[in-house]
Short mmCIF file of N, CA, C and O in Angstrom, two decimals:
data_model
loop_
_atom_site.label_atom_id
_atom_site.label_comp_id
_atom_site.label_asym_id
_atom_site.label_seq_id
_atom_site.Cartn_x
_atom_site.Cartn_y
_atom_site.Cartn_z
N MET A 1 -56.85 109.91 -89.73
CA MET A 1 -57.24 109.86 -91.14
C MET A 1 -57.92 108.53 -91.46
O MET A 1 -58.86 108.49 -92.22
N LYS A 2 -57.43 107.46 -90.87
CA LYS A 2 -57.99 106.13 -91.14
C LYS A 2 -59.47 106.07 -90.74
O LYS A 2 -60.29 105.52 -91.46
N LYS A 3 -59.82 106.64 -89.58
CA LYS A 3 -61.20 106.60 -89.12
C LYS A 3 -62.13 107.32 -90.10
O LYS A 3 -63.20 106.83 -90.41
N GLN A 4 -61.71 108.49 -90.57
CA GLN A 4 -62.53 109.23 -91.53
C GLN A 4 -62.71 108.44 -92.81
O GLN A 4 -63.79 108.40 -93.39
N TYR A 5 -61.65 107.78 -93.22
CA TYR A 5 -61.71 106.94 -94.41
C TYR A 5 -62.71 105.80 -94.20
O TYR A 5 -63.54 105.53 -95.05
N ASP A 6 -62.64 105.16 -93.03
CA ASP A 6 -63.58 104.08 -92.72
C ASP A 6 -65.02 104.60 -92.68
O ASP A 6 -65.94 103.96 -93.18
N CYS A 7 -65.21 105.75 -92.07
CA CYS A 7 -66.56 106.33 -91.97
C CYS A 7 -67.14 106.62 -93.35
O CYS A 7 -68.33 106.36 -93.59
N ASN A 8 -66.33 107.15 -94.24
CA ASN A 8 -66.83 107.43 -95.59
C ASN A 8 -67.28 106.15 -96.29
O ASN A 8 -68.31 106.14 -96.97
N ILE A 9 -66.52 105.10 -96.14
CA ILE A 9 -66.89 103.82 -96.75
C ILE A 9 -68.19 103.29 -96.13
O ILE A 9 -69.11 102.87 -96.84
N ILE A 10 -68.28 103.33 -94.82
CA ILE A 10 -69.48 102.84 -94.12
C ILE A 10 -70.70 103.66 -94.54
O ILE A 10 -71.77 103.11 -94.82
N LEU A 11 -70.55 104.97 -94.60
CA LEU A 11 -71.67 105.82 -95.00
C LEU A 11 -72.13 105.52 -96.42
O LEU A 11 -73.32 105.59 -96.73
N ASP A 12 -71.18 105.19 -97.28
CA ASP A 12 -71.54 104.80 -98.65
C ASP A 12 -72.29 103.47 -98.68
O ASP A 12 -73.15 103.26 -99.52
N LEU A 13 -71.92 102.58 -97.76
CA LEU A 13 -72.53 101.25 -97.75
C LEU A 13 -73.84 101.17 -96.96
O LEU A 13 -74.59 100.20 -97.10
N LEU A 14 -74.12 102.16 -96.13
CA LEU A 14 -75.30 102.10 -95.27
C LEU A 14 -76.61 101.88 -96.03
O LEU A 14 -77.41 101.03 -95.64
N PRO A 15 -76.88 102.63 -97.11
CA PRO A 15 -78.14 102.38 -97.83
C PRO A 15 -78.26 100.93 -98.33
O PRO A 15 -79.34 100.33 -98.25
N LEU A 16 -77.15 100.39 -98.83
CA LEU A 16 -77.16 99.00 -99.28
C LEU A 16 -77.37 98.05 -98.11
O LEU A 16 -78.07 97.04 -98.23
N SER A 17 -76.78 98.38 -96.99
CA SER A 17 -76.92 97.54 -95.81
C SER A 17 -78.36 97.54 -95.31
O SER A 17 -78.90 96.49 -94.95
N ILE A 18 -78.98 98.68 -95.30
CA ILE A 18 -80.38 98.79 -94.86
C ILE A 18 -81.28 97.96 -95.75
O ILE A 18 -82.24 97.34 -95.29
N GLU A 19 -81.00 97.93 -97.03
CA GLU A 19 -81.79 97.16 -97.99
C GLU A 19 -81.35 95.70 -98.08
O GLU A 19 -81.83 94.95 -98.93
N ASN A 20 -80.44 95.29 -97.21
CA ASN A 20 -79.90 93.92 -97.19
C ASN A 20 -79.31 93.50 -98.54
O ASN A 20 -79.54 92.40 -99.02
N MET A 21 -78.52 94.39 -99.10
CA MET A 21 -77.92 94.13 -100.41
C MET A 21 -76.40 94.03 -100.31
O MET A 21 -75.70 94.29 -101.28
N VAL A 22 -75.91 93.69 -99.13
CA VAL A 22 -74.47 93.48 -98.95
C VAL A 22 -74.26 92.06 -98.44
O VAL A 22 -75.17 91.42 -97.93
N SER A 23 -73.04 91.59 -98.58
CA SER A 23 -72.72 90.24 -98.09
C SER A 23 -72.77 90.22 -96.57
O SER A 23 -72.75 91.25 -95.91
N GLU A 24 -72.82 89.01 -96.03
CA GLU A 24 -72.86 88.87 -94.57
C GLU A 24 -71.60 89.44 -93.93
O GLU A 24 -71.66 90.07 -92.87
N GLU A 25 -70.47 89.23 -94.59
CA GLU A 25 -69.20 89.74 -94.06
C GLU A 25 -69.22 91.26 -94.01
O GLU A 25 -68.84 91.87 -93.00
N THR A 26 -69.69 91.88 -95.08
CA THR A 26 -69.78 93.34 -95.12
C THR A 26 -70.76 93.83 -94.07
O THR A 26 -70.51 94.84 -93.39
N GLN A 27 -71.86 93.13 -93.91
CA GLN A 27 -72.87 93.50 -92.92
C GLN A 27 -72.26 93.46 -91.51
O GLN A 27 -72.50 94.36 -90.70
N GLN A 28 -71.46 92.46 -91.25
CA GLN A 28 -70.81 92.35 -89.94
C GLN A 28 -69.83 93.50 -89.71
O GLN A 28 -69.75 94.05 -88.61
N VAL A 29 -69.08 93.85 -90.75
CA VAL A 29 -68.13 94.97 -90.64
C VAL A 29 -68.89 96.26 -90.34
O VAL A 29 -68.48 97.05 -89.48
N ILE A 30 -69.99 96.46 -91.05
CA ILE A 30 -70.80 97.68 -90.84
C ILE A 30 -71.35 97.70 -89.42
O ILE A 30 -71.27 98.73 -88.73
N GLN A 31 -71.90 96.58 -88.97
CA GLN A 31 -72.46 96.53 -87.61
C GLN A 31 -71.39 96.79 -86.56
O GLN A 31 -71.64 97.50 -85.58
N GLN A 32 -70.23 96.23 -86.76
CA GLN A 32 -69.14 96.45 -85.81
C GLN A 32 -68.74 97.92 -85.79
O GLN A 32 -68.52 98.50 -84.74
N HIS A 33 -68.67 98.53 -86.96
CA HIS A 33 -68.31 99.95 -87.04
C HIS A 33 -69.39 100.80 -86.35
O HIS A 33 -69.06 101.76 -85.65
N LEU A 34 -70.65 100.44 -86.55
CA LEU A 34 -71.73 101.22 -85.94
C LEU A 34 -71.68 101.14 -84.41
O LEU A 34 -72.08 102.09 -83.73
N LEU A 35 -71.22 100.03 -83.89
CA LEU A 35 -71.08 99.92 -82.44
C LEU A 35 -70.00 100.85 -81.90
O LEU A 35 -70.09 101.33 -80.77
N GLU A 36 -69.01 101.13 -82.74
CA GLU A 36 -67.86 101.93 -82.30
C GLU A 36 -67.96 103.41 -82.66
O GLU A 36 -67.32 104.24 -82.04
N CYS A 37 -68.78 103.74 -83.65
CA CYS A 37 -68.78 105.11 -84.18
C CYS A 37 -70.16 105.75 -84.01
O CYS A 37 -71.14 105.34 -84.63
N GLU A 38 -70.21 106.76 -83.16
CA GLU A 38 -71.48 107.43 -82.86
C GLU A 38 -72.03 108.18 -84.08
O GLU A 38 -73.24 108.14 -84.33
N SER A 39 -71.19 108.85 -84.84
CA SER A 39 -71.69 109.64 -85.98
C SER A 39 -72.28 108.74 -87.07
O SER A 39 -73.33 109.05 -87.64
N CYS A 40 -71.65 107.62 -87.34
CA CYS A 40 -72.19 106.68 -88.34
C CYS A 40 -73.46 106.02 -87.83
O CYS A 40 -74.41 105.80 -88.58
N ARG A 41 -73.50 105.73 -86.52
CA ARG A 41 -74.71 105.15 -85.94
C ARG A 41 -75.88 106.13 -86.05
O ARG A 41 -77.00 105.76 -86.37
N GLN A 42 -75.60 107.41 -85.83
CA GLN A 42 -76.64 108.43 -85.96
C GLN A 42 -77.13 108.53 -87.42
O GLN A 42 -78.32 108.65 -87.67
N ALA A 43 -76.20 108.45 -88.35
CA ALA A 43 -76.57 108.48 -89.77
C ALA A 43 -77.44 107.28 -90.12
O ALA A 43 -78.44 107.40 -90.84
N TYR A 44 -77.09 106.13 -89.58
CA TYR A 44 -77.87 104.90 -89.80
C TYR A 44 -79.29 105.07 -89.26
O TYR A 44 -80.27 104.73 -89.93
N GLU A 45 -79.39 105.59 -88.04
CA GLU A 45 -80.71 105.79 -87.43
C GLU A 45 -81.54 106.80 -88.22
O GLU A 45 -82.75 106.62 -88.39
N ASP A 46 -80.90 107.85 -88.71
CA ASP A 46 -81.61 108.85 -89.52
C ASP A 46 -82.15 108.22 -90.81
O ASP A 46 -83.29 108.46 -91.21
N MET A 47 -81.32 107.40 -91.45
CA MET A 47 -81.75 106.76 -92.70
C MET A 47 -82.92 105.80 -92.46
O MET A 47 -83.88 105.81 -93.22
N THR A 48 -82.82 105.00 -91.42
CA THR A 48 -83.91 104.05 -91.15
C THR A 48 -85.18 104.78 -90.73
O THR A 48 -86.27 104.37 -91.09
N ARG A 49 -85.05 105.88 -90.00
CA ARG A 49 -86.21 106.68 -89.61
C ARG A 49 -86.90 107.26 -90.85
O ARG A 49 -88.12 107.23 -90.95
N GLU A 50 -86.11 107.78 -91.79
CA GLU A 50 -86.68 108.33 -93.02
C GLU A 50 -87.41 107.25 -93.81
O GLU A 50 -88.50 107.48 -94.35
N LEU A 51 -86.82 106.05 -93.87
CA LEU A 51 -87.48 104.95 -94.58
C LEU A 51 -88.79 104.57 -93.91
O LEU A 51 -89.78 104.26 -94.57
N ASP A 52 -88.81 104.58 -92.58
CA ASP A 52 -90.04 104.27 -91.86
C ASP A 52 -91.12 105.32 -92.14
O ASP A 52 -92.28 104.98 -92.34
N ILE A 53 -90.73 106.58 -92.18
CA ILE A 53 -91.68 107.65 -92.47
C ILE A 53 -92.25 107.48 -93.87
O ILE A 53 -93.46 107.59 -94.08
N ILE A 54 -91.39 107.19 -94.83
CA ILE A 54 -91.85 107.00 -96.22
C ILE A 54 -92.78 105.80 -96.31
O ILE A 54 -93.83 105.86 -96.95
N ALA A 55 -92.44 104.71 -95.64
CA ALA A 55 -93.28 103.52 -95.66
C ALA A 55 -94.64 103.79 -95.03
O ALA A 55 -95.68 103.34 -95.54
N ASN A 56 -94.66 104.55 -93.94
CA ASN A 56 -95.93 104.88 -93.29
C ASN A 56 -96.79 105.77 -94.17
O ASN A 56 -98.02 105.60 -94.22
N LYS A 57 -96.18 106.71 -94.88
CA LYS A 57 -96.95 107.57 -95.78
C LYS A 57 -97.58 106.74 -96.91
O LYS A 57 -98.73 106.95 -97.26
N LYS A 58 -96.81 105.81 -97.45
CA LYS A 58 -97.34 104.96 -98.52
C LYS A 58 -98.49 104.11 -98.00
O LYS A 58 -99.49 103.91 -98.69
N LYS A 59 -98.34 103.60 -96.79
CA LYS A 59 -99.38 102.76 -96.20
C LYS A 59 -100.66 103.57 -95.98
O LYS A 59 -101.76 103.10 -96.28
N LYS A 60 -100.52 104.79 -95.47
CA LYS A 60 -101.69 105.64 -95.24
C LYS A 60 -102.37 105.97 -96.56
O LYS A 60 -103.60 105.97 -96.66
N LYS A 61 -101.57 106.26 -97.58
CA LYS A 61 -102.13 106.60 -98.89
C LYS A 61 -102.88 105.40 -99.46
O LYS A 61 -103.97 105.54 -100.01
N LYS A 62 -102.32 104.21 -99.30
CA LYS A 62 -102.97 103.00 -99.79
C LYS A 62 -104.28 102.76 -99.04
O LYS A 62 -105.29 102.41 -99.66
N ASN A 63 -104.27 102.97 -97.73
CA ASN A 63 -105.49 102.80 -96.95
C ASN A 63 -106.57 103.79 -97.37
O ASN A 63 -107.75 103.45 -97.43
N ARG A 64 -106.18 105.03 -97.66
CA ARG A 64 -107.14 106.03 -98.13
C ARG A 64 -107.75 105.62 -99.46
O ARG A 64 -108.95 105.75 -99.66
N ARG A 65 -106.91 105.12 -100.37
CA ARG A 65 -107.43 104.67 -101.67
C ARG A 65 -108.39 103.52 -101.49
O ARG A 65 -109.44 103.47 -102.13
N HIS A 66 -108.05 102.59 -100.60
CA HIS A 66 -108.91 101.43 -100.36
C HIS A 66 -110.26 101.89 -99.79
O HIS A 66 -111.31 101.41 -100.21
N LYS A 67 -110.22 102.82 -98.85
CA LYS A 67 -111.45 103.33 -98.24
C LYS A 67 -112.30 104.05 -99.30
O LYS A 67 -113.52 103.87 -99.34
N TYR A 68 -111.66 104.83 -100.17
CA TYR A 68 -112.38 105.55 -101.22
C TYR A 68 -113.03 104.56 -102.19
O TYR A 68 -114.18 104.72 -102.57
N ARG A 69 -112.29 103.53 -102.58
CA ARG A 69 -112.85 102.52 -103.49
C ARG A 69 -114.01 101.79 -102.85
O ARG A 69 -115.01 101.49 -103.51
N LYS A 70 -113.90 101.49 -101.58
CA LYS A 70 -114.98 100.81 -100.87
C LYS A 70 -116.23 101.67 -100.83
O LYS A 70 -117.34 101.18 -101.06
N LYS A 71 -116.07 102.96 -100.58
CA LYS A 71 -117.21 103.89 -100.59
C LYS A 71 -117.88 103.89 -101.96
O LYS A 71 -119.11 103.85 -102.07
N ASN A 72 -117.06 103.98 -103.00
CA ASN A 72 -117.62 104.01 -104.35
C ASN A 72 -118.34 102.71 -104.68
O ASN A 72 -119.39 102.73 -105.34
N LEU A 73 -117.81 101.59 -104.25
CA LEU A 73 -118.45 100.30 -104.51
C LEU A 73 -119.81 100.24 -103.83
O LEU A 73 -120.79 99.78 -104.44
N VAL A 74 -119.91 100.72 -102.61
CA VAL A 74 -121.19 100.74 -101.90
C VAL A 74 -122.17 101.64 -102.64
O VAL A 74 -123.34 101.28 -102.82
N ARG A 75 -121.73 102.78 -103.09
CA ARG A 75 -122.61 103.70 -103.84
C ARG A 75 -123.11 103.05 -105.13
O ARG A 75 -124.28 103.18 -105.49
N ILE A 76 -122.24 102.36 -105.82
CA ILE A 76 -122.63 101.70 -107.07
C ILE A 76 -123.68 100.62 -106.80
O ILE A 76 -124.68 100.51 -107.52
N TRP A 77 -123.49 99.83 -105.73
CA TRP A 77 -124.47 98.80 -105.39
C TRP A 77 -125.82 99.42 -105.03
O TRP A 77 -126.87 98.94 -105.47
N ILE A 78 -125.82 100.48 -104.25
CA ILE A 78 -127.08 101.14 -103.88
C ILE A 78 -127.77 101.68 -105.10
O ILE A 78 -128.99 101.49 -105.28
N LEU A 79 -127.04 102.34 -105.98
CA LEU A 79 -127.65 102.87 -107.21
C LEU A 79 -128.18 101.74 -108.08
O LEU A 79 -129.25 101.88 -108.70
N GLY A 80 -127.46 100.63 -108.14
CA GLY A 80 -127.93 99.48 -108.92
C GLY A 80 -129.24 98.93 -108.37
O GLY A 80 -130.17 98.65 -109.13
N TYR A 81 -129.30 98.78 -107.05
CA TYR A 81 -130.55 98.29 -106.45
C TYR A 81 -131.70 99.26 -106.69
O TYR A 81 -132.83 98.85 -106.99
N LEU A 82 -131.44 100.55 -106.56
CA LEU A 82 -132.49 101.55 -106.80
C LEU A 82 -132.95 101.51 -108.26
O LEU A 82 -134.16 101.64 -108.54
N LEU A 83 -132.04 101.32 -109.17
CA LEU A 83 -132.40 101.24 -110.58
C LEU A 83 -133.26 100.02 -110.85
O LEU A 83 -134.28 100.11 -111.55
N VAL A 84 -132.90 98.89 -110.29
CA VAL A 84 -133.70 97.66 -110.47
C VAL A 84 -135.07 97.86 -109.87
O VAL A 84 -136.09 97.50 -110.47
N LEU A 85 -135.15 98.44 -108.69
CA LEU A 85 -136.43 98.70 -108.04
C LEU A 85 -137.29 99.63 -108.89
O LEU A 85 -138.49 99.40 -109.07
N ALA A 86 -136.69 100.69 -109.43
CA ALA A 86 -137.42 101.62 -110.28
C ALA A 86 -137.93 100.93 -111.54
O ALA A 86 -139.07 101.16 -111.98
N LEU A 87 -137.14 100.05 -112.14
CA LEU A 87 -137.58 99.32 -113.33
C LEU A 87 -138.74 98.38 -113.01
O LEU A 87 -139.71 98.29 -113.78
N ILE A 88 -138.66 97.70 -111.88
CA ILE A 88 -139.75 96.81 -111.48
C ILE A 88 -141.03 97.60 -111.27
O ILE A 88 -142.11 97.21 -111.73
N MET A 89 -140.90 98.71 -110.59
CA MET A 89 -142.09 99.55 -110.35
C MET A 89 -142.64 100.07 -111.67
O MET A 89 -143.86 100.11 -111.86
N ALA A 90 -141.79 100.47 -112.57
CA ALA A 90 -142.26 100.99 -113.87
C ALA A 90 -143.00 99.90 -114.63
O ALA A 90 -144.08 100.15 -115.20
N PHE A 91 -142.49 98.67 -114.65
CA PHE A 91 -143.18 97.57 -115.33
C PHE A 91 -144.51 97.25 -114.67
O PHE A 91 -145.50 96.96 -115.36
N CYS A 92 -144.52 97.33 -113.34
CA CYS A 92 -145.79 97.08 -112.64
C CYS A 92 -146.83 98.13 -112.99
O CYS A 92 -148.00 97.82 -113.22
N ILE A 93 -146.43 99.38 -113.03
CA ILE A 93 -147.36 100.47 -113.37
C ILE A 93 -147.83 100.32 -114.81
O ILE A 93 -149.05 100.46 -115.10
N ILE A 94 -146.95 100.01 -115.71
CA ILE A 94 -147.33 99.83 -117.12
C ILE A 94 -148.27 98.65 -117.25
O ILE A 94 -149.29 98.71 -117.95
N ASP A 95 -147.99 97.55 -116.52
CA ASP A 95 -148.82 96.37 -116.59
C ASP A 95 -150.22 96.68 -116.03
O ASP A 95 -151.24 96.22 -116.58
N MET A 96 -150.26 97.46 -114.95
CA MET A 96 -151.57 97.81 -114.38
C MET A 96 -152.35 98.69 -115.33
O MET A 96 -153.58 98.55 -115.45
N CYS A 97 -151.67 99.61 -116.01
CA CYS A 97 -152.38 100.48 -116.97
C CYS A 97 -152.92 99.68 -118.13
O CYS A 97 -154.02 99.95 -118.64
N LEU A 98 -152.20 98.69 -118.58
CA LEU A 98 -152.67 97.85 -119.69
C LEU A 98 -153.77 96.93 -119.26
O LEU A 98 -154.66 96.55 -120.05
N PHE A 99 -153.78 96.52 -118.01
CA PHE A 99 -154.78 95.61 -117.50
C PHE A 99 -156.13 96.30 -117.38
O PHE A 99 -157.16 95.71 -117.63
N PHE A 100 -156.17 97.56 -117.00
CA PHE A 100 -157.43 98.29 -116.85
C PHE A 100 -157.77 98.93 -118.12
O PHE A 100 -157.97 99.48 -118.86
#
């Protein structure tokens, strides 16, 4: 019964431990328990794996947004240059028409 009681406490503390929100003493107790208990160690590995997957998804999403913004910025610069070029050409044509 004692082991199950300990496991329940450790499982409750694991998310806090992963986020480094427990005292050093509590962290040591958790680490010691994980060395001795296969089921809690598996739960710990599952939690950290899920956090890694979530972090990777966020990173990929951020990279996609950055790439999309970069594409749009390049398009805006190209359109701006084309607009300036068109205005210069229009003024040149108007000036030539007025000159003749």
